[in-house]
XYZ file of C-alpha atoms in Angstrom:
136
model
C 38.547 40.396 22.350
C 37.671 39.451 25.914
C 36.531 41.904 28.588
C 39.903 41.619 30.361
C 41.786 42.552 27.178
C 39.567 45.580 26.621
C 40.166 46.704 30.204
C 43.928 46.248 29.735
C 43.727 48.362 26.590
C 42.010 51.094 28.626
C 44.604 50.773 31.394
C 47.425 51.417 28.898
C 45.959 54.857 28.292
C 46.409 56.006 31.899
C 50.017 56.919 31.103
C 48.923 59.070 28.167
C 46.409 61.156 30.116
C 47.152 64.891 30.216
C 46.072 65.764 33.759
C 48.287 68.580 35.122
C 45.407 70.068 37.150
C 43.387 67.212 38.612
C 46.144 64.579 38.639
C 43.274 62.147 37.907
C 44.163 60.014 34.862
C 41.413 58.023 33.169
C 41.749 55.553 30.320
C 39.116 54.149 27.988
C 38.941 51.559 25.223
C 36.027 51.128 22.834
C 35.582 48.089 20.621
C 33.514 48.087 17.450
C 31.321 45.239 16.260
C 34.127 44.374 13.806
C 36.730 44.156 16.603
C 38.614 47.418 16.052
C 39.675 49.117 19.285
C 39.787 52.880 19.837
C 41.596 54.086 22.936
C 41.218 57.373 24.752
C 42.486 59.253 27.773
C 41.338 62.403 29.487
C 42.886 65.630 28.225
C 42.634 68.623 30.535
C 42.835 72.302 29.755
C 43.477 75.345 31.930
C 39.988 76.460 30.904
C 38.348 73.526 32.698
C 35.071 73.344 30.743
C 36.896 72.412 27.520
C 38.508 69.354 29.082
C 37.666 66.090 27.302
C 37.145 62.863 29.216
C 38.697 59.547 28.205
C 35.363 58.055 27.223
C 34.483 60.905 24.868
C 38.001 60.914 23.415
C 37.673 57.235 22.447
C 34.123 57.683 21.143
C 34.964 60.786 19.105
C 38.052 59.097 17.616
C 35.931 56.164 16.480
C 33.071 58.279 15.159
C 35.471 60.623 13.332
C 36.797 57.581 11.473
C 33.321 56.523 10.378
C 32.513 53.923 13.027
C 28.907 53.690 14.182
C 28.510 50.135 15.510
C 29.993 49.401 18.911
C 30.229 46.335 21.095
C 31.615 47.460 24.488
C 33.481 50.207 26.335
C 35.938 49.833 29.214
C 36.856 52.713 31.530
C 39.493 52.671 34.276
C 40.943 55.083 36.821
C 43.058 54.891 39.954
C 39.935 54.903 42.111
C 38.901 52.754 45.060
C 35.602 51.853 43.381
C 34.859 51.269 39.685
C 35.021 54.736 38.127
C 31.630 56.116 37.095
C 31.479 58.144 33.846
C 30.450 61.790 34.160
C 27.074 63.012 32.932
C 28.455 64.448 29.688
C 30.033 61.112 28.790
C 26.822 59.277 29.615
C 24.880 61.534 27.256
C 27.429 60.979 24.459
C 27.192 57.231 25.071
C 23.412 57.405 24.700
C 23.882 59.148 21.340
C 26.168 56.513 19.824
C 25.588 53.275 21.744
C 22.572 51.007 22.021
C 20.874 51.051 25.425
C 21.955 47.408 25.953
C 25.666 47.956 25.185
C 28.016 46.856 27.957
C 30.230 49.345 29.771
C 32.936 47.961 32.062
C 33.809 50.488 34.750
C 36.985 49.560 36.599
C 38.960 50.533 39.714
C 42.707 50.654 40.402
C 42.455 47.138 41.880
C 40.733 45.909 38.703
C 37.362 45.601 40.391
C 34.944 45.637 37.456
C 31.293 46.588 37.442
C 29.467 45.663 34.249
C 26.617 48.013 33.408
C 24.612 48.925 30.338
C 24.234 52.364 28.809
C 20.574 52.253 29.894
C 21.639 51.659 33.502
C 24.113 54.543 33.348
C 21.588 56.988 31.921
C 17.972 55.883 32.237
C 15.380 57.927 30.347
C 18.078 59.621 28.272
C 17.458 62.335 25.684
C 17.937 60.751 22.241
C 17.921 61.808 18.579
C 14.380 60.445 18.366
C 13.287 63.075 20.900
C 14.428 65.817 18.522
C 12.300 64.594 15.649
C 9.255 63.939 17.809
C 9.376 67.457 19.216
C 9.518 69.284 15.878
C 6.539 71.323 14.775
C 5.159 70.952 11.281
């Protein structure tokens, strides 16, 4: 699957977003190393902190089905600039994606910025930090 197809898959999710409060739909599409695509959209809640972003929805769907090896993620919103993922999504990405994995952040005009997970969240807290900080 080409980058443009992955972005189109993310764009399809904009119509599925549940955004009665912010009116800010976001779509995401995650492709595994084997080529399977998991789509996600943001899902809001009246109790704002329990809202789930599109990126985490796609990641959690994939992980809940046993996927652990990912190739790329595309994110899109109706923004003037390529939409940056929030901090929570960046941390989840650092948990499940390699630092070199490509993330395509996209605007309403299909302006795409290609970044890596490392660029989105440099010096991230990782599972390795947990084991190195344990006392014996």
